[in-house]
Short mmCIF file of C-alpha atoms and ligand atoms in Angstrom, two decimals:
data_model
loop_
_atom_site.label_atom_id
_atom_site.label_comp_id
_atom_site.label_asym_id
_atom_site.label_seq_id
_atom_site.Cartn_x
_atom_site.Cartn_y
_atom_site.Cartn_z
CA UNK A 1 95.28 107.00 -177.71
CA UNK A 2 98.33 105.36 -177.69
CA UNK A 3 99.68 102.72 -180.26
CA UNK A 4 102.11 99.98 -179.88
CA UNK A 5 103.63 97.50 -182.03
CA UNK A 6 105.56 93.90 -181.90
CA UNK A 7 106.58 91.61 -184.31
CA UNK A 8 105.60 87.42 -184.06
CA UNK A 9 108.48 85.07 -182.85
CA UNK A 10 109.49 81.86 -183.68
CA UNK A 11 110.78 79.37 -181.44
CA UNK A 12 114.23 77.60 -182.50
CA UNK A 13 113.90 75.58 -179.07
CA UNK A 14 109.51 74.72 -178.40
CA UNK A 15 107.04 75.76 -175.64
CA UNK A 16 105.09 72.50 -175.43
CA UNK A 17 103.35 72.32 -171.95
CA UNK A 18 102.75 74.66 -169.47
CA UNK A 19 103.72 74.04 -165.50
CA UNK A 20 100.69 72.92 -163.15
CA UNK A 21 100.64 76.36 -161.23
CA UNK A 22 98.94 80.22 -161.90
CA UNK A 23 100.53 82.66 -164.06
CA UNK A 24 100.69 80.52 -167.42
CA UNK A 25 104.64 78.93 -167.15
CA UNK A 26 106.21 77.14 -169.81
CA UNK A 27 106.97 73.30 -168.15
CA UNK A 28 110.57 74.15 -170.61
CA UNK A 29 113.30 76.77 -171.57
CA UNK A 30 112.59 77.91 -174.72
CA UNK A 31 114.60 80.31 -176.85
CA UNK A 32 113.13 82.12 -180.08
CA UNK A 33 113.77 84.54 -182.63
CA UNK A 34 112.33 87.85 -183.16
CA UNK A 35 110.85 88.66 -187.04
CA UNK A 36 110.36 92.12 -189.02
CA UNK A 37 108.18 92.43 -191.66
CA UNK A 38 105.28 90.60 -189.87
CA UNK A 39 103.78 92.63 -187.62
CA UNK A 40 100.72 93.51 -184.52
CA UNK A 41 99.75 96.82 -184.29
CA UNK A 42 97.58 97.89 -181.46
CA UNK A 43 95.60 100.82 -180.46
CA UNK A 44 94.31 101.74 -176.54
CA UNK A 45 92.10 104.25 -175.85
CA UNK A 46 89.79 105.24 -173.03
CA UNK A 47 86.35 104.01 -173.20
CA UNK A 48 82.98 104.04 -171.47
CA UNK A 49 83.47 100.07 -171.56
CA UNK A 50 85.78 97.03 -172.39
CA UNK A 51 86.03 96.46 -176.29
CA UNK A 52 88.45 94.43 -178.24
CA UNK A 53 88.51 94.75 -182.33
CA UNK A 54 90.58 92.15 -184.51
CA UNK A 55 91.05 93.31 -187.92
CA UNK A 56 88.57 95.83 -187.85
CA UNK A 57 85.71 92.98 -186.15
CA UNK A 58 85.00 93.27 -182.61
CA UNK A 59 85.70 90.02 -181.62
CA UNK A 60 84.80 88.30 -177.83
CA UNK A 61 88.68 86.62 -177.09
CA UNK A 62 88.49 85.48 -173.51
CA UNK A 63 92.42 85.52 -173.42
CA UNK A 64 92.79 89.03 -173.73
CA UNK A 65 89.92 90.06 -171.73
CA UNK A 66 90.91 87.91 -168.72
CA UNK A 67 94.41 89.50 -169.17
CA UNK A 68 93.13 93.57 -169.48
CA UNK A 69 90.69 92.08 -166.35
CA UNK A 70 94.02 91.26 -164.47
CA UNK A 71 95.88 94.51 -165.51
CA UNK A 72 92.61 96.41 -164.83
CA UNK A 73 92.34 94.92 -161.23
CA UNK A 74 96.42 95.14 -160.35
CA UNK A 75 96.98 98.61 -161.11
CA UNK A 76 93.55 99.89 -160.91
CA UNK A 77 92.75 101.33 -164.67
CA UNK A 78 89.99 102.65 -166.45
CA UNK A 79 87.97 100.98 -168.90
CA UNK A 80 89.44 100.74 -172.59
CA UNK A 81 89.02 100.07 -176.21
CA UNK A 82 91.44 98.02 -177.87
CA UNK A 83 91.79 97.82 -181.80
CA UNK A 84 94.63 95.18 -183.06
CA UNK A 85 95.20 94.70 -186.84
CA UNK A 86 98.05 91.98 -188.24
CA UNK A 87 99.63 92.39 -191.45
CA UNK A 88 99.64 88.30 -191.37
CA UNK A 89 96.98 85.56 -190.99
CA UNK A 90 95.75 85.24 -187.85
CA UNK A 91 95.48 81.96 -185.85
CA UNK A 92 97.42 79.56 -188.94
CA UNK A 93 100.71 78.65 -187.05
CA UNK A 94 102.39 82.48 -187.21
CA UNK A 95 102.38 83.41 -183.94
CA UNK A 96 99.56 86.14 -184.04
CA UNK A 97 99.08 85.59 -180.51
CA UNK A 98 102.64 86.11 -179.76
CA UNK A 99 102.65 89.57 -181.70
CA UNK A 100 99.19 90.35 -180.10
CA UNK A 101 100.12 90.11 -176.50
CA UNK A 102 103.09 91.70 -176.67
CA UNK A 103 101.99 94.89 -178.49
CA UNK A 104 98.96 95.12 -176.23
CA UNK A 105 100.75 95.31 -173.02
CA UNK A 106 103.06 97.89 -174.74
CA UNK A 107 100.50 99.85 -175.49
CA UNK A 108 98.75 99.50 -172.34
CA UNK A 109 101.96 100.43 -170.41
CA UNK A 110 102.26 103.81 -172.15
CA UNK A 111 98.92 104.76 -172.39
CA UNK A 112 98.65 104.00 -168.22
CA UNK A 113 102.10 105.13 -167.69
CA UNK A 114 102.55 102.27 -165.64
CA UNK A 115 106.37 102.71 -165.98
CA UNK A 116 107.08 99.02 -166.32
CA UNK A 117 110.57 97.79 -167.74
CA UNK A 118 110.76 95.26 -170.11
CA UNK A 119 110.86 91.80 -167.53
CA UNK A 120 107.72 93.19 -166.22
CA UNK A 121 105.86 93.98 -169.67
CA UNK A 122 107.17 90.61 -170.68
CA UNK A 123 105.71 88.84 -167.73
CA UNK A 124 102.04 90.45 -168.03
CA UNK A 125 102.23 89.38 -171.84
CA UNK A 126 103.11 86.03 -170.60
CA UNK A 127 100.15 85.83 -168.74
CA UNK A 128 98.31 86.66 -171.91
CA UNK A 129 100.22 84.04 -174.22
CA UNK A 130 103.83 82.22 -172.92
CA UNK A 131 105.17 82.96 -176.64
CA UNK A 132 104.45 86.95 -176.22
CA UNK A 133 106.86 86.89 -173.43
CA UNK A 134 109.89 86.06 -176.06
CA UNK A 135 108.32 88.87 -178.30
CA UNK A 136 108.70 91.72 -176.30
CA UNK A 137 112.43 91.40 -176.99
CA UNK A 138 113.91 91.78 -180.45
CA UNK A 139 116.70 89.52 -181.62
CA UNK A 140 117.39 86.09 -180.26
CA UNK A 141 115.69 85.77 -177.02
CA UNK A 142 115.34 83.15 -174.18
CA UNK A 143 112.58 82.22 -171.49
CA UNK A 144 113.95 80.40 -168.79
CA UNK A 145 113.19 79.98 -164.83
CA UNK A 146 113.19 81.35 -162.59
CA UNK A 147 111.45 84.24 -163.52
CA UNK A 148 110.18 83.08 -166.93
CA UNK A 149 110.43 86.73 -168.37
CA UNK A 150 111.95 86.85 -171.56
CA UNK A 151 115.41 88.43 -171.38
CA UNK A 152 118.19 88.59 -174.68
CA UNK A 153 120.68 86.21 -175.60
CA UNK A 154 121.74 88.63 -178.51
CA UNK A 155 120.22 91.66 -180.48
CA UNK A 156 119.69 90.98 -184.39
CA UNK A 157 122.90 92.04 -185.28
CA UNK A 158 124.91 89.92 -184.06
CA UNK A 159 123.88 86.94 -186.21
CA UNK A 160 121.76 88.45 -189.50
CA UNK A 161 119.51 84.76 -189.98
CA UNK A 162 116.44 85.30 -192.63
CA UNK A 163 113.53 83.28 -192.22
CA UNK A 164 111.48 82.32 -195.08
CA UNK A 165 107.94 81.26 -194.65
CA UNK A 166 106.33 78.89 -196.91
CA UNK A 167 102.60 79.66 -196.08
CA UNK A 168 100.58 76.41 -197.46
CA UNK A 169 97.41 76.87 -195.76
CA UNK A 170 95.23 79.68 -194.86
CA UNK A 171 92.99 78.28 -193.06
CA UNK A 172 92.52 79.02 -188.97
CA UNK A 173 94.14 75.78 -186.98
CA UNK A 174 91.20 73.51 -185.56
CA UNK A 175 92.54 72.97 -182.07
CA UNK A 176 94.62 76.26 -180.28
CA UNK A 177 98.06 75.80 -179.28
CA UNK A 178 96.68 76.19 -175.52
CA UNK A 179 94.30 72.98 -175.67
CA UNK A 180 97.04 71.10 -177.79
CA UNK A 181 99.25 71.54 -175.40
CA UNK A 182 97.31 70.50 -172.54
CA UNK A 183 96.31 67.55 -174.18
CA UNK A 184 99.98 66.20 -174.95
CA UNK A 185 100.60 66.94 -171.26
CA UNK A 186 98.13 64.68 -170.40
CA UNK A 187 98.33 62.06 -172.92
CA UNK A 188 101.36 61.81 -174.92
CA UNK A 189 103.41 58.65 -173.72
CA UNK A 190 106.68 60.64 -175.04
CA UNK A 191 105.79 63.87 -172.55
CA UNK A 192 108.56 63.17 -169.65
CA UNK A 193 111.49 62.66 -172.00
CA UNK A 194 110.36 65.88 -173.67
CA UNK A 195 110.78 67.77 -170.30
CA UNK A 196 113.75 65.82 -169.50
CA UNK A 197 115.63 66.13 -172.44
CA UNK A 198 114.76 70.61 -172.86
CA UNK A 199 116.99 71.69 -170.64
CA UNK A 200 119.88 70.22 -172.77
CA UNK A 201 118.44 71.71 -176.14
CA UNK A 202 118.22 75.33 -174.94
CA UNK A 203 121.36 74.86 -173.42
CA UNK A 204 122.98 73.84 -176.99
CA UNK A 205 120.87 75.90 -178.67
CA UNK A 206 122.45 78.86 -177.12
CA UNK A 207 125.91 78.03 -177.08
CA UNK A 208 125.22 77.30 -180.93
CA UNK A 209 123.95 80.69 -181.40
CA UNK A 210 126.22 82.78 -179.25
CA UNK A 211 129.23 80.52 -181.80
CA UNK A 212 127.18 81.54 -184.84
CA UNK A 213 127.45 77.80 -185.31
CA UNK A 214 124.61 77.26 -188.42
CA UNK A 215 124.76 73.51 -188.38
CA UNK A 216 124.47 73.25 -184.87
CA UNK A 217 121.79 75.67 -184.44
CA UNK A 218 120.61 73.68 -187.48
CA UNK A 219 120.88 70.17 -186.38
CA UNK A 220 119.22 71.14 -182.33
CA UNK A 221 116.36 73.43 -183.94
CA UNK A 222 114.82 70.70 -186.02
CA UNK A 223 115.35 68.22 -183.06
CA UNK A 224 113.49 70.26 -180.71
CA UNK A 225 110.73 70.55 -183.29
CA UNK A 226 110.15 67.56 -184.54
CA UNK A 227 110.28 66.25 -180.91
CA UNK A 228 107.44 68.49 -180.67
CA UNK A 229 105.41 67.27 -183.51
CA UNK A 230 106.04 63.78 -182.25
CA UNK A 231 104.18 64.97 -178.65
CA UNK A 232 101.34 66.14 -181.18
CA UNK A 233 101.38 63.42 -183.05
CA UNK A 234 101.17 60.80 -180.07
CA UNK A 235 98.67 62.78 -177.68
CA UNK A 236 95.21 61.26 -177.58
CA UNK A 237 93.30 62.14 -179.81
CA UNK A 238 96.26 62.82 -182.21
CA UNK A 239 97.14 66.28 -183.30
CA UNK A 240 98.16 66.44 -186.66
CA UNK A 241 98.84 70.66 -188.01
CA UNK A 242 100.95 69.60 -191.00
CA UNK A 243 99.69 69.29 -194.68
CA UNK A 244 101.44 67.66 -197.23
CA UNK A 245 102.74 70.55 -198.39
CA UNK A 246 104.19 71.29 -195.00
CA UNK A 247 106.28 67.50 -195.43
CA UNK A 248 107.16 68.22 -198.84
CA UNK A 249 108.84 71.59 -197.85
CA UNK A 250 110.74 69.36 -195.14
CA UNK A 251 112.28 67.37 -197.59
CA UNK A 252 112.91 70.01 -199.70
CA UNK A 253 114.78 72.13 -197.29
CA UNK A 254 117.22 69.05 -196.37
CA UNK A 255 117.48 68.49 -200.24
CA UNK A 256 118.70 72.09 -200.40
CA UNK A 257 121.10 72.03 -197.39
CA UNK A 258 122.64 68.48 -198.82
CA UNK A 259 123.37 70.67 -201.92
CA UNK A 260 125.32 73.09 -199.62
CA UNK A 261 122.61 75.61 -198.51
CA UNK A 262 122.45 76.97 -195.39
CA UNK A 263 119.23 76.28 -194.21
CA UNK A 264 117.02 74.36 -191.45
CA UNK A 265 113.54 74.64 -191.02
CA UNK A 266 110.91 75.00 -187.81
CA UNK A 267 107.27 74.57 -188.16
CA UNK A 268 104.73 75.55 -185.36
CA UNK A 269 101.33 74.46 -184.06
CA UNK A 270 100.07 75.28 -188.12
CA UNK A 271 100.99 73.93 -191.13
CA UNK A 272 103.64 76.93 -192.93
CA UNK A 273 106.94 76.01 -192.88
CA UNK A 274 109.82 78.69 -191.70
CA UNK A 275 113.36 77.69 -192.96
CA UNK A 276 115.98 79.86 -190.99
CA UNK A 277 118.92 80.86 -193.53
CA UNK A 278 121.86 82.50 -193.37
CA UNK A 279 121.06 85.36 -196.21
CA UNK A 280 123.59 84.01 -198.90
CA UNK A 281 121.30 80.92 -199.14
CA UNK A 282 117.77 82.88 -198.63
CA UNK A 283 117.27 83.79 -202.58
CA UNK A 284 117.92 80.14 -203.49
CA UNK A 285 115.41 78.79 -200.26
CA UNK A 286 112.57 81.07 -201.41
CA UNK A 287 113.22 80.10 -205.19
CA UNK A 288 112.87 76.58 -203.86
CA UNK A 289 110.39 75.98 -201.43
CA UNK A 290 107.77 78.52 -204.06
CA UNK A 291 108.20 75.92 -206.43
CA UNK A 292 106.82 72.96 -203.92
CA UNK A 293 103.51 72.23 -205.13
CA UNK A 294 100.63 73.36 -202.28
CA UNK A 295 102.95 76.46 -201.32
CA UNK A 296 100.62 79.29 -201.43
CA UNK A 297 102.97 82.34 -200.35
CA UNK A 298 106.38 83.07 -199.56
CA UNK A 299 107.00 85.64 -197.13
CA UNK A 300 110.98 86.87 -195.77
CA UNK A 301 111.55 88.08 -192.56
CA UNK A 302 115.13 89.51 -191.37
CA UNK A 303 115.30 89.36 -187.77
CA UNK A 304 113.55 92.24 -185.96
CA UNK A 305 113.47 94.17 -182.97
CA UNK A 306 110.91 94.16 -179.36
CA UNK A 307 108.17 95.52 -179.00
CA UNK A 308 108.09 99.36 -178.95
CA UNK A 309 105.39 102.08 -178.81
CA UNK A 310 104.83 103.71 -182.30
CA UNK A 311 103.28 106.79 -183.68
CA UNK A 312 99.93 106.93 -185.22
C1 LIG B 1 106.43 78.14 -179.34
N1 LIG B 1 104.05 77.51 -179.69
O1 LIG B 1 107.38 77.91 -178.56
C2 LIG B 1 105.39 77.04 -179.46
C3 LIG B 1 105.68 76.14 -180.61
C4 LIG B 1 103.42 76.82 -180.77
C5 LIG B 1 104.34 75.77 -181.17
O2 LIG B 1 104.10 78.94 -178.01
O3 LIG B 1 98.71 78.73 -174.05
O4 LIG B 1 99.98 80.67 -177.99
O5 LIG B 1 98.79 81.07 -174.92
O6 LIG B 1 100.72 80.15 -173.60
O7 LIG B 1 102.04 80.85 -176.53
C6 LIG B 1 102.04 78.70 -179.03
O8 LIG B 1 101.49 78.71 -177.76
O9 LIG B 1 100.18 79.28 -175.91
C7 LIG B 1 103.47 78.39 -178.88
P1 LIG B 1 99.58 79.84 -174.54
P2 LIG B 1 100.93 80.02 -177.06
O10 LIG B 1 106.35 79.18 -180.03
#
C-alpha cells in the first residue's frame, strides 16, 4: 500500500479550452498557485480488480478509470484499488480534481516504482485533469507548450501570498469544468480573443510574480478571470457558476483593496470566492468577506508544496 498526497491549485492566469488533439492540452498558458491546508490523500493497493473509493463510497468516475486504463496499458501494471478522501468539498469550484489527479499518479508511481520525475508524473496527471498537472508542483507554477508539463516559476517562499476562500455554496456544480469548457470553445463569440490575448497574461503574470509586484499580479489575475467568466457567461447555453454571494464578495474585496488592502480575488468554474493576500491584509479579508451575507465558510490557505508520497 502506498499513500500519496497533493494539495488543490488555483489558477491566477485560466485553463479555459483544451487544444483539438489527444492527450488533454490546455488551448492557453496558464500559471497557478499551489495551497496547504486543503488537501487529496490517496491510497493504492494491489487488488484482484479495478476499484476506485471517494470519501469512503466506491464511486464509477470514468476520468480516473480511463487514466489507471492508460497507465495500466503503458507500463503494464497489475490491477489496483484506489481509496481518495478530501479534507474539502468535492466537485464545488475547489479544484478536487486537481488535488485528485495529482496525488493518484504519485501514489501510483511509488507503489509501481515506475521511477518517473516530476514532468512525467505531471504529464500522466494531465491526462487525468489539465489543472493536476500545475498541482504536482508546490509554489507558483506554470503550464506552458511545448511540453505542457507543469514546471516552477518559484517555490512558496519566495512570495508568502494567503488565499482566503469564501465558500458560499456547497452544493456539487451542475455542468463539469470539462463540458463547460467545450461548450465555450464551441460557442462563445468572445473564444478567439481569449486565446489571442493568453499568451500576454501569463507572460505579465509572471514577470508580476517573479517582481513580487501585488497590484500587478492583482490587476492581470482578475483580468484573466473575469475574461473567463465572460466565455461562460456568453457560451450557448450560458454558464452561469456564481451566486450572489459570489458578486457580493467581488465587490467587497475591491471595497477592501480601495481602503488599502492588499487583496484581489479569483473565482473558478464554482461559486466560492478565493481572494489572494499578502498576509498583513489576510486577518482583515477573512474578517470581511465572513461578514458578506450568503458566506457559509472561510477557509486560509498559505501557499503549499507538490505533491509528495506520505506515510500511512
Ligand atoms: C483552471 N479550471 O485553470 C481552470 C479555471 C476551472 C476554472 O482547470 O477537462 O478539471 O479535466 O482538463 O482541469 C478545471 O478544469 O478540466 C480548471 P479537465 P479541469 O484551474
Amino acid at each position: 500500500m502506498t499513500q500519496a498526497l497533493a494539495h488543490p491549485n488555483i489558477a491566477l492566469v485560466k485553463y479555459w479550452g483544451k487544444q483539438d488533439r489527444a492527450g488533454n492540452m490546455p488551448a492557453t498558458p496558464n500559471l497557478s498557485i499551489t495551497l496547504s491546508e486543503l488537501c487529496a490523500k490517496t491510497r493504492v493497493s494491489d487488488s484482484d480488480q479495478f476499484e476506485f473509493q471517494l470519501n469512503g463510497q466506491v464511486v464509477d468516475d470514468s476520468k480516473v478509470k480511463t487514466l489507471v486504463d492508460s497507465m495500466t496499458q503503458e507500463f503494464n501494471l497489475p490491477p489496483m484499488r484506489i481509496e481518495s478522501s478530501n479534507n474539502f468539498p468535492t466537485s464545488a469550484g475547489l479544484a478536487s480534481s486537481a488535488a485528485g489527479f495529482a496525488a493518484l499518479v504519485t501514489a501510483i508511481d511509488a507503489h509501481c516504482q515506475l521511477g518517473m520525475n516530476q514532468a512525467l508524473r505531471s504529464e500522466w496527471a494531465r491526462r487525468g485533469s489539465a489543472s493536476a498537472a500545475r498541482s504536482v508542483c508546490g509554489g507558483f507554477v506554470a503550464l506552458v507548450p511545448p511540453d505542457w508539463q507543469a514546471q516552477s516559476l518559484a517555490p512558496s517562499k519566495h512570495w508568502p501570498l494567503e488565499v482566503v476562500i469564501a465558500i458560499t455554496s456547497h452544493d456539487a456544480k451542475g455542468v463539469s469544468s470539462t463540458d463547460g469548457m467545450e461548450r465555450s470553445r464551441l460557442t462563445s463569440p468572445f473564444y478567439n480573443q481569449w486565446v489571442r490575448s493568453a499568451g500576454d497574461d501569463y507572460a505579465e503574470a509572471s514577470v508580476a510574480i517573479a517582481e513580487r509586484d501585488f497590484a500587478q499580479l492583482a490587476s492581470v489575475a482578475e483580468l484573466s478571470c473575469l475574461k473567463m467568466h465572460s466565455l461562460m457567461l456568453t457560451s450557448r447555453p450560458a454558464l452561469s457558476y456564481w451566486t450572489p454571494a459570489s458578486l457580493a464578495c467581488m465587490d467587497r474585496v475591491r471595497e477592501l483593496r480601495n481602503s488599502g488592502e492588499a487583496v484581489f480575488f479569483t473565482i473558478d468554474a464554482g461559486p466560492q470566492i478565493k481572494a489572494v493576500c499578502l498576509p498583513e491584509s489576510a486577518d482583515q479579508v477573512a474578517k470581511a468577506l465572513a461578514d458578506v451575507p450568503g458566506v457559509r465558510e472561510i477557509l486560509r490557505c498559505p501557499l503549499g508544496e507538490g505533491a509528495r508520497v506520505i506515510d500511512d
